[in-house]
Short mmCIF file of C-alpha atoms in Angstrom, two decimals:
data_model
loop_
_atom_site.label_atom_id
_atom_site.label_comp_id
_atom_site.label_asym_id
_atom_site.label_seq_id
_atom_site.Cartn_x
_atom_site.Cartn_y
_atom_site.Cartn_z
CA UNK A 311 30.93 15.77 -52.25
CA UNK A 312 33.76 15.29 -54.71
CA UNK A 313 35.80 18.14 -55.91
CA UNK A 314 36.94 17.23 -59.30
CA UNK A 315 40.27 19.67 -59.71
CA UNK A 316 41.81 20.39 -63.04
CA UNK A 317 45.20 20.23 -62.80
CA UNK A 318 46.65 23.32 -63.53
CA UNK A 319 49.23 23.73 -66.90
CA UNK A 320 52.53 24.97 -66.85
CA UNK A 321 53.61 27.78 -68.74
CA UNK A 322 56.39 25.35 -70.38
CA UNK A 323 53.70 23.31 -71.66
CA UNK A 324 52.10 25.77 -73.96
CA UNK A 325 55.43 26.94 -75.36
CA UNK A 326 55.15 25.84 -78.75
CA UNK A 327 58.01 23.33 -79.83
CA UNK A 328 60.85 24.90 -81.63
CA UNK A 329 61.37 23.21 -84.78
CA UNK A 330 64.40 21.21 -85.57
CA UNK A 331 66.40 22.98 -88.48
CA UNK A 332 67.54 20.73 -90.96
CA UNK A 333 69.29 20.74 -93.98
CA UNK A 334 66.85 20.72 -97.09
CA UNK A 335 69.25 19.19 -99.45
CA UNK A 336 70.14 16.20 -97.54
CA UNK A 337 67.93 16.18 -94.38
CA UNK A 338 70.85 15.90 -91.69
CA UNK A 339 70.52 18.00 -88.55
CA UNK A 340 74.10 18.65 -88.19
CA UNK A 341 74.41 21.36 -90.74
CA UNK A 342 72.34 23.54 -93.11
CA UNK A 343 71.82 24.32 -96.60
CA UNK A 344 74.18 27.59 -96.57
CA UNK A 345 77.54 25.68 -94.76
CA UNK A 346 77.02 22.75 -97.25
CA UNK A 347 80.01 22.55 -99.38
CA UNK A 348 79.97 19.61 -101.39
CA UNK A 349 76.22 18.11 -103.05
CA UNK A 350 76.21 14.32 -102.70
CA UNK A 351 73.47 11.97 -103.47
CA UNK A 352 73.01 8.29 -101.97
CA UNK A 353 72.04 6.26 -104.88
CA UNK A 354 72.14 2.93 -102.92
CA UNK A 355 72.07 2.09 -99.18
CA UNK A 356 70.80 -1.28 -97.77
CA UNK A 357 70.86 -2.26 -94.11
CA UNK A 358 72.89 -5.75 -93.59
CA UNK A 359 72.42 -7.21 -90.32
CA UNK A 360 74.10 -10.97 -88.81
CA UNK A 361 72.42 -13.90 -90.79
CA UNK A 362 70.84 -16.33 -87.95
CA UNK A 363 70.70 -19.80 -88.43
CA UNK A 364 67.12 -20.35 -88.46
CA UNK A 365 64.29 -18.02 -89.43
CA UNK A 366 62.62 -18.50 -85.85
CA UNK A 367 65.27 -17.04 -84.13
CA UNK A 368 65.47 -14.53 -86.81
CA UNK A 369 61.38 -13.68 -86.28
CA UNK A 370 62.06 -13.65 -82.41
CA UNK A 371 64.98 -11.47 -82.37
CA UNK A 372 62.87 -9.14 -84.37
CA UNK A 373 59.88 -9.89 -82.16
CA UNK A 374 61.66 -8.96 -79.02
CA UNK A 375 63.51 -5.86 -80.21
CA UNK A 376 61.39 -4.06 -82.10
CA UNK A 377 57.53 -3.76 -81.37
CA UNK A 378 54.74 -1.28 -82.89
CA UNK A 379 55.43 1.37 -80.31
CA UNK A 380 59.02 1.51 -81.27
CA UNK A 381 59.82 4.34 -82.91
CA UNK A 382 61.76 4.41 -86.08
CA UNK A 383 65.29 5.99 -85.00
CA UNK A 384 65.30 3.08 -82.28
CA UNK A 385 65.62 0.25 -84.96
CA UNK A 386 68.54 -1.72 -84.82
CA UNK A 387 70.87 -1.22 -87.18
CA UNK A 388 74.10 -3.01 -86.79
CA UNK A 389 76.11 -2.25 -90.07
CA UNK A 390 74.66 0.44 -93.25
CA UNK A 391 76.75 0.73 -96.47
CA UNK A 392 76.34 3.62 -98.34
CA UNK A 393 77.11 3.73 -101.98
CA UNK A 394 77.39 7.80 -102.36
CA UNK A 395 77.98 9.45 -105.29
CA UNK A 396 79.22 13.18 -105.96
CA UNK A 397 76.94 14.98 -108.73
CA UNK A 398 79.44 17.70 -108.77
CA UNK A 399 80.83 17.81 -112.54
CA UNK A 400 83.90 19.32 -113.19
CA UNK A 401 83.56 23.29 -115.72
CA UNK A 402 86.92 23.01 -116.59
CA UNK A 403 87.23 19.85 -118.95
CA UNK A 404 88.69 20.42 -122.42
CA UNK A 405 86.23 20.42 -125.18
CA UNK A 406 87.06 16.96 -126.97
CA UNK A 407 86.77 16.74 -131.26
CA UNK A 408 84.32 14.41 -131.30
CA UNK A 409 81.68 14.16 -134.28
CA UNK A 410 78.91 14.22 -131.97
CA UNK A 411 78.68 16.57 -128.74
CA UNK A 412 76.03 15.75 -126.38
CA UNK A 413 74.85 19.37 -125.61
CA UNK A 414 73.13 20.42 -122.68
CA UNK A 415 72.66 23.40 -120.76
CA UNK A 416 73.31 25.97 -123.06
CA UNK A 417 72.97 29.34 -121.79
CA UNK A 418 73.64 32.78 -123.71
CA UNK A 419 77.42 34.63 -123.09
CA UNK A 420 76.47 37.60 -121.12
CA UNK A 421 77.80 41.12 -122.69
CA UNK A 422 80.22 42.70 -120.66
CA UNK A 423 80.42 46.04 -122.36
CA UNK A 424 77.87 47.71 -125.31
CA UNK A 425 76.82 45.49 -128.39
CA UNK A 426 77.95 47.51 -131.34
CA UNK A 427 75.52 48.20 -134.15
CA UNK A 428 74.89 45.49 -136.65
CA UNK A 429 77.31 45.44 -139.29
CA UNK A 430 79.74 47.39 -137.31
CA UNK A 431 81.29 44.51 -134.73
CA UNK A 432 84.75 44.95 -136.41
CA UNK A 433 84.93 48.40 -135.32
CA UNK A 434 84.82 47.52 -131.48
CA UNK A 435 88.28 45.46 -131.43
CA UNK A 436 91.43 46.52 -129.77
CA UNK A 437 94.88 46.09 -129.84
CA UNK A 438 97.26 44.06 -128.23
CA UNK A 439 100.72 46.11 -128.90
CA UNK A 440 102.92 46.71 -126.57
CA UNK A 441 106.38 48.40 -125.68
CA UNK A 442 109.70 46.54 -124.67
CA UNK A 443 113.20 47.43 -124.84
CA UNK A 444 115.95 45.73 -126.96
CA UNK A 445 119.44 46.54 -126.64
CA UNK A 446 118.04 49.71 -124.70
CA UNK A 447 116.06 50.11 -127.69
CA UNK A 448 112.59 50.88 -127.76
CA UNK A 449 110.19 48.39 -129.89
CA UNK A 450 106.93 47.72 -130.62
CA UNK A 451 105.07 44.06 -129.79
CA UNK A 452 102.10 42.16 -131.00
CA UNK A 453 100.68 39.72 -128.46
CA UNK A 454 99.23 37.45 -131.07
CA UNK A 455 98.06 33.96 -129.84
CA UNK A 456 96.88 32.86 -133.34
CA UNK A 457 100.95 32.84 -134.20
CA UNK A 458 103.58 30.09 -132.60
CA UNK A 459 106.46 31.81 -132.41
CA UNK A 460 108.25 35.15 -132.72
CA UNK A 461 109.05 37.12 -136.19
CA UNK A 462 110.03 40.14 -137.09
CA UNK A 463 110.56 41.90 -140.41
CA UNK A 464 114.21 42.88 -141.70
CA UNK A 465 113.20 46.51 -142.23
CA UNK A 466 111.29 46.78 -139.07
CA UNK A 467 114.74 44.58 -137.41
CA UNK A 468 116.92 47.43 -139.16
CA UNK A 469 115.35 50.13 -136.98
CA UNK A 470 115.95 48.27 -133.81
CA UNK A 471 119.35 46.57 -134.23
CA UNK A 472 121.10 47.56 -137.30
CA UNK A 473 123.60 44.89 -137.11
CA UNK A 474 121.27 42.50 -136.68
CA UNK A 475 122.74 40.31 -139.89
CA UNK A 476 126.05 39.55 -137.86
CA UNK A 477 124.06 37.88 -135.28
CA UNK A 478 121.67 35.69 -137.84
CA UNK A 479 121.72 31.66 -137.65
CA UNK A 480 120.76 29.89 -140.34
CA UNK A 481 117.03 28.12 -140.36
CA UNK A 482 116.18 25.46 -143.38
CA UNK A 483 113.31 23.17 -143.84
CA UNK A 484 110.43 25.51 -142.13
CA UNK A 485 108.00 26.94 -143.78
CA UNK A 486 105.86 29.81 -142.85
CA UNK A 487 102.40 31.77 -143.80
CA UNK A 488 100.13 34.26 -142.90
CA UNK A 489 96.66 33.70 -143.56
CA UNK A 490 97.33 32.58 -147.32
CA UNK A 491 100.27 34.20 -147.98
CA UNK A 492 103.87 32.13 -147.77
CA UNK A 493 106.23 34.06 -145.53
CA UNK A 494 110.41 33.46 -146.50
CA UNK A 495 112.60 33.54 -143.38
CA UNK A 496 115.79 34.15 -143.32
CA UNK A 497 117.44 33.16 -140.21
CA UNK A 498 117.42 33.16 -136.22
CA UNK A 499 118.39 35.72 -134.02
CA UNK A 500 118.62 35.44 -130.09
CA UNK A 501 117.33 38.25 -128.24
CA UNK A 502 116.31 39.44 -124.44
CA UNK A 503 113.69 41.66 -124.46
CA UNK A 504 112.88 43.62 -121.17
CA UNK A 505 109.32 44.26 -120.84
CA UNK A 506 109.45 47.39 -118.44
CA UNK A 507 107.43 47.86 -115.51
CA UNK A 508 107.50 50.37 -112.18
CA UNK A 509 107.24 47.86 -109.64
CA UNK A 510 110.06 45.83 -111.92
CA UNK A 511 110.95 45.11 -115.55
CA UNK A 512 110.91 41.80 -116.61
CA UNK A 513 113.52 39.68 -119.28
CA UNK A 514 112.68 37.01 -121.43
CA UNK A 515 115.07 34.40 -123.68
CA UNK A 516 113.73 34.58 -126.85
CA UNK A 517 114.59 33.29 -130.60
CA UNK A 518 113.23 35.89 -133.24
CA UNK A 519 113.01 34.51 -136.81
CA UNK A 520 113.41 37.21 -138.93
CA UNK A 521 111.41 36.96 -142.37
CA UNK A 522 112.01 38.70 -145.44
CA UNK A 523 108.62 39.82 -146.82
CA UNK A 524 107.30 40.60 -143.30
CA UNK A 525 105.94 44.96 -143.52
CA UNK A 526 104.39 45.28 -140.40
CA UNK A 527 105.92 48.18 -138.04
CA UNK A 528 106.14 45.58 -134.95
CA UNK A 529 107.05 41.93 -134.30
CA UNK A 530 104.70 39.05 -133.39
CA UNK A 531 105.17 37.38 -129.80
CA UNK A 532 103.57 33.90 -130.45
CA UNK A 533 101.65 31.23 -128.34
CA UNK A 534 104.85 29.12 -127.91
CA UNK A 535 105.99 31.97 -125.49
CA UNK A 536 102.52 32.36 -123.71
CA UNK A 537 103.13 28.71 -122.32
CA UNK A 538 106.65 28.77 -121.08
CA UNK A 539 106.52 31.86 -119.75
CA UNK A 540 102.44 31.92 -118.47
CA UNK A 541 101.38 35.02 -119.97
CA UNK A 542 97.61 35.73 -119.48
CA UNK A 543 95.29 38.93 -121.08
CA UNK A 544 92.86 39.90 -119.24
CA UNK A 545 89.98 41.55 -121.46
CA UNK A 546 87.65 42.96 -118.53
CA UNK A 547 87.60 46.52 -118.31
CA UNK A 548 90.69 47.43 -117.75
CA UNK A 549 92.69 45.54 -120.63
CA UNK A 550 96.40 44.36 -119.29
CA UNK A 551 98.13 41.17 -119.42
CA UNK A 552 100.79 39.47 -116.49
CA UNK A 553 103.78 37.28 -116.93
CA UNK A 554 104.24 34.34 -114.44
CA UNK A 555 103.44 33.48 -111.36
CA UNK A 556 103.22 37.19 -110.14
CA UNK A 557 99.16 37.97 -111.47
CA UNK A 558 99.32 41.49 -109.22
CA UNK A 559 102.32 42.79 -111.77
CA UNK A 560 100.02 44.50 -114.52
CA UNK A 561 101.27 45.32 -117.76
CA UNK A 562 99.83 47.79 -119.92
CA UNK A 563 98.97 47.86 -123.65
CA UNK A 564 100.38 50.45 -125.58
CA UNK A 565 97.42 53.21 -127.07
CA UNK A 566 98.07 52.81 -130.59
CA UNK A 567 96.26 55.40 -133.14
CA UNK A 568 94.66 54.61 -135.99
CA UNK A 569 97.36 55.60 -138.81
CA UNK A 570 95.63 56.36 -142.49
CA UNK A 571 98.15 55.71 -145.29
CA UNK A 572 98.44 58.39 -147.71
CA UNK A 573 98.08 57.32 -151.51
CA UNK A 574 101.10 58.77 -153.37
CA UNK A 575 98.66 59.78 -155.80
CA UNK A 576 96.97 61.66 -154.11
CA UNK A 577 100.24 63.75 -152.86
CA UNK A 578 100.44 64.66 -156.43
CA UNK A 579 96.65 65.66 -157.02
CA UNK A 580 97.18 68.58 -153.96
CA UNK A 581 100.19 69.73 -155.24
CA UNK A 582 98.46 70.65 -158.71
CA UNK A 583 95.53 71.96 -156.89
CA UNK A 584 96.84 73.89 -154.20
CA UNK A 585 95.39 77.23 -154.91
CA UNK A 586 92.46 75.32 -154.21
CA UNK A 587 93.37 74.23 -150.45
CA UNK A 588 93.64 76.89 -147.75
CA UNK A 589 96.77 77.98 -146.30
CA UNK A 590 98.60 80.68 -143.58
CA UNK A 591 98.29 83.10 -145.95
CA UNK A 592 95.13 82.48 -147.65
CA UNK A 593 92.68 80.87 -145.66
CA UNK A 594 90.05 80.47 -148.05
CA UNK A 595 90.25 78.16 -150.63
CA UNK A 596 89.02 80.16 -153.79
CA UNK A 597 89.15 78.63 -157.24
CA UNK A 598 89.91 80.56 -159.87
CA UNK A 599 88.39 80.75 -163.12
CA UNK A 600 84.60 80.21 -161.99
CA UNK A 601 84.21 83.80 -160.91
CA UNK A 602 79.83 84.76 -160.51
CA UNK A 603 79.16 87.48 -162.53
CA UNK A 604 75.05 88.86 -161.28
CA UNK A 605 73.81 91.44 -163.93
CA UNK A 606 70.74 93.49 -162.87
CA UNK A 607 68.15 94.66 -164.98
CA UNK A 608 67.86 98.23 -163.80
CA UNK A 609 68.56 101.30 -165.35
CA UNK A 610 69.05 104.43 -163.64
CA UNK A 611 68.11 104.79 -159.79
CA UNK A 612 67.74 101.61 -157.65
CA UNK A 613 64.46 100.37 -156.01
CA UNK A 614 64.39 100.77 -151.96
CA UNK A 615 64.11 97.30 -151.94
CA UNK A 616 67.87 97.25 -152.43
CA UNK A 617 68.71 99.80 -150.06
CA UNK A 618 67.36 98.32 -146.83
CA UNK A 619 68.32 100.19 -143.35
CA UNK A 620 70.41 98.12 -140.60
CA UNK A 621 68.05 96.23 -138.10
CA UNK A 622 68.66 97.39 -134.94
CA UNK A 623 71.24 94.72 -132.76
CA UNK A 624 71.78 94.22 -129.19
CA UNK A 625 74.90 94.93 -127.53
CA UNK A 626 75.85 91.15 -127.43
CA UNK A 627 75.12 90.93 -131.08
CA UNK A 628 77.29 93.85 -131.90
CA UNK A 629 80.31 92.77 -130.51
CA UNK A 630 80.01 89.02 -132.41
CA UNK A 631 78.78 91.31 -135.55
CA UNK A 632 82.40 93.55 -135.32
CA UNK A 633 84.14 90.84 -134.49
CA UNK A 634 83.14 88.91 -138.13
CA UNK A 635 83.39 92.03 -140.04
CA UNK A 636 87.06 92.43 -138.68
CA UNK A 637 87.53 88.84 -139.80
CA UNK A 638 86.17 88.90 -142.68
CA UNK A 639 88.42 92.35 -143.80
CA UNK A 640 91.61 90.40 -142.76
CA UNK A 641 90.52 87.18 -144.99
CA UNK A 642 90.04 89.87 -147.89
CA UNK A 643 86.38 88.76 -148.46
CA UNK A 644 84.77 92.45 -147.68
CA UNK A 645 86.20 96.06 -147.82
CA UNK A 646 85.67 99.29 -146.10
CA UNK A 647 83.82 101.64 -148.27
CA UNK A 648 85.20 105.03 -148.84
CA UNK A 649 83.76 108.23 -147.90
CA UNK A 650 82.67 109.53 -151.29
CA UNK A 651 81.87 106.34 -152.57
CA UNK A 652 78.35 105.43 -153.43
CA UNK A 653 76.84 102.32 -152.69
CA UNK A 654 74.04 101.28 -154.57
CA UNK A 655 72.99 97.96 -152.70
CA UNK A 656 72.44 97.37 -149.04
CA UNK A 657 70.69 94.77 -146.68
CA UNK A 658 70.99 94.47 -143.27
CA UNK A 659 73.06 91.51 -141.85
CA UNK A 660 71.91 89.09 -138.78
CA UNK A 661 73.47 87.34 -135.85
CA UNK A 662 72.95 83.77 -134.83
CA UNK A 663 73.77 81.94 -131.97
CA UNK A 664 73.68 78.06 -131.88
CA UNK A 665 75.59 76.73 -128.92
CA UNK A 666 77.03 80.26 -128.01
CA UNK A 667 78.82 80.25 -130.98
CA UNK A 668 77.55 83.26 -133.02
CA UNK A 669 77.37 83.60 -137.04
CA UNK A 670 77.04 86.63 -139.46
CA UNK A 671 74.28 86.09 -142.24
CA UNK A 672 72.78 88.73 -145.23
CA UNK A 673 69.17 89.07 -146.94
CA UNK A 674 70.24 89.44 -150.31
CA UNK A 675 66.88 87.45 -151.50
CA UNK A 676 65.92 90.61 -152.96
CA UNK A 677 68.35 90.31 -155.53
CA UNK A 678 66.72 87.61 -157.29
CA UNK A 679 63.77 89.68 -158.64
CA UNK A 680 65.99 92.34 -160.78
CA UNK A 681 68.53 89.65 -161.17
CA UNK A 682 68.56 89.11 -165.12
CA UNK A 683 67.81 85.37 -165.90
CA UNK A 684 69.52 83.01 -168.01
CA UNK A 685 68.48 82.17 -170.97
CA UNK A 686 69.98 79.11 -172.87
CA UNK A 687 68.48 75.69 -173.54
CA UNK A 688 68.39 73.10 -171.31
CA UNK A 689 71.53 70.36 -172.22
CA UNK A 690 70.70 66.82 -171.88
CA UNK A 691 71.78 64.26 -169.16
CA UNK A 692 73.94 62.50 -171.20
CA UNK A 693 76.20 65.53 -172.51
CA UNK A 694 76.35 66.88 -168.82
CA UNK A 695 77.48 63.70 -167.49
CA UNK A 696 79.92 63.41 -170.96
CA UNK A 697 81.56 66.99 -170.06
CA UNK A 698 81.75 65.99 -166.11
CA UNK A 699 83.64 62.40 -166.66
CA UNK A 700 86.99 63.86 -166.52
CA UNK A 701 86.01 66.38 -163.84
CA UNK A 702 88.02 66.60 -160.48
CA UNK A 703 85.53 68.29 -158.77
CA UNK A 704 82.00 69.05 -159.47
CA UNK A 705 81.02 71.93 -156.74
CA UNK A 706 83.10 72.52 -154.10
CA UNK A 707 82.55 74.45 -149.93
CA UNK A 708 84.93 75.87 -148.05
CA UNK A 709 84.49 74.85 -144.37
CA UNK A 710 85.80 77.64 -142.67
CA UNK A 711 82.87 80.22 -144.06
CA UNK A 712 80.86 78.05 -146.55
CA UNK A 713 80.10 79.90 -149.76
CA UNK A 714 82.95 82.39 -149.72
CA UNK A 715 84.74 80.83 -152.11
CA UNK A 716 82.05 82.04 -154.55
CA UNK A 717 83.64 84.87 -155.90
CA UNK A 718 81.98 87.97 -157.95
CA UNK A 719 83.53 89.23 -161.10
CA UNK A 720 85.37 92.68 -160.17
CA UNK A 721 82.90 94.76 -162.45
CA UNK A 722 79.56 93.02 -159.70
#
């Protein structure tokens, strides 16, 4: 009897294979995807082997080195050329002026800080002043790259070197302009400007051409300069620009506030109205001559309507309500009433509190229903908006306490 035994497996043989890693892009075994540097792409590559003499001892050599059981990596290969081809393009080519531009790829710029509101993109701009020194003098710089050179303007020059004029070369043929208007110059002058810094100023050769109808309050550093001496600005979120080689030497722009030029007309309108503009010693702006005057129809004792109690106030609310009464004695807008004085009208008064901040209101609604009305005809449009033409002002608030500038005739 025949024992038919079954041989036994080795634990090696059912450990699964590990797989071969290989590199997705181009296949090779040698590295991966992550470690590969540099994408290439075989566009051609033909296998050239020694041509026999005859095609029978071509057939045999074949025959006898290669058979159906052979597996592919075995073949004999005695030369390969490889045409290869590098797909990487290059991001920093110039854009060329050419009529035509064959676009491709176009992606959207990415925001790098809040998109202002529509209509309001000018308003998100900044400045690119800055502070140097000349002649231990301090002056004010625009780093403009839309300008090729540096100019300055003679008053502006005056502040900085007043003898600049001894100094001047001559210029002829150039002409100058900004945006559409022609600027006139009037000669060179060679300066060094020091452009300070803690870590260590830096100083520049530069020719300033100094025009005549140039107002600005600062010069213009040009382009011409940004080449020679490689001066980049850096618009990520901290705003700064470097000069040279050195890129870890940051220089600050200067914070520059927006300055509002004052009409000289208008200089004149406040000095003819100002009774009507507060001041240290009158803080409210009352006008004069539009005085209320509030006649009541009432004849002999007054309605209890018009003599309402106080409302009863916390403590909080009784401090704030001193505090405005004091206040308002010192601005002249109430009084202390005497002791035999009568008073025929009183409300109570009310405190508010928005934010912590507390305000002092009355109920004089009452008023309204012995107020006497009055009576006149209604004018039309066009003779109200005749007699307002030549009006400076047509109503006017005062922002410290809002309708005290309403004042009642003496005899109210």
């Amino acid at each position: 009897m025949e024992s038919k035994m079954v041989p036994k497996t080795s634990r090696e043989d059912k450990r699964p294979e590990r797989p071969v890693l290989k590199c997705h892009k181009c296949g090779v075994t040698s590295h991966l995807a992550n470690t590969y540097t540099k994408k290439t792409k075989i566009n051609q590559a033909q296998v050239i082997e020694d041509v026999q003499c005859t095609e029978e001892k071509e057939e045999s050599d074949l025959d006898s080195a290669v058979s159906q059981d052979t597996p592919v990596e075995d073949y004999p290969i005695e030369n390969i050329t490889a045409f290869l081809e590098v797909t990487e393009v290059p991001n920093h080519l110039p854009q060329y002026s050419e009529d035509c531009h064959n676009l491709f790829s176009i992606q959207d710029a990415r925001m790098c800080k809040a998109k202002p509101a529509r209509g309001k993109g000018y308003t998100s701009g900044a400045f690119c002043i800055i502070s140097i020194l000349m002649n231990d003098i301090e002056a004010r710089v625009n780093l403009d790259t839309g300008a090729f050179c540096i100019c300055v303007g003679k008053d502006y020059l005056q502040t900085i070197l007043p003898g600049w004029k001894n100094h001047l070369l001559p210029i002829e043929g150039l002409k100058f302009s900004s945006a559409s208007n022609n600027m006139y110059p009037l000669g060179i002058l060679d300066t060094n400007p020091v452009f300070p810094h803690p870590s260590g100023s830096v100083r520049m050769k530069t020719e300033i051409v100094v025009m005549d109808n140039f107002t600005s309050k600062h010069s213009i550093l040009g382009n011409y300069y940004f080449n020679i001496y490689d001066i980049d600005i850096n618009n990520h979120e901290d705003r700064y620009f470097t000069i040279g080689e050195n890129k870890r030497q940051k220089f600050a722009f200067s914070n520059m506030p927006k300055q509002i030029s004052v009409i000289s007309s208008v200089k004149y309108t406040y000095k003819e109205e100002f009774n009507a503009f507060t001041s240290d010693d009158e803080p409210l702006g009352d006008i004069e001559g539009h005085e209320a005057n509030i006649t009541l129809n009432i004849d002999g004792t007054y309605p209890p309507v018009l003599r309402r109690p106080a409302y009863p106030v916390s403590p909080r609310a009784r401090e704030a309500l001193e505090k405005h009464i004091q206040e308002l004695i010192q601005l002249g807008v109430l009084r202390k009433v005497g002791h035999n004085e009568e008073v025929e009208v009183t409300t109570p008064v009310i405190i508010s509190w928005n934010n912590d901040k507390s305000s002092m209101a009355g109920y004089f609604r009452a008023l309204n229903t012995y107020k006497a009305q009055h009576r006149y005809p209604i004018s039309r449009i066009q003779e109200t908006l005749t007699q307002l033409s030549k009006a400076k002002y047509i109503t006017s608030m005062d922002a410290l306490k809002r309708f005290h500038q309403n004042v009642l005739m003496p005899k109210n």
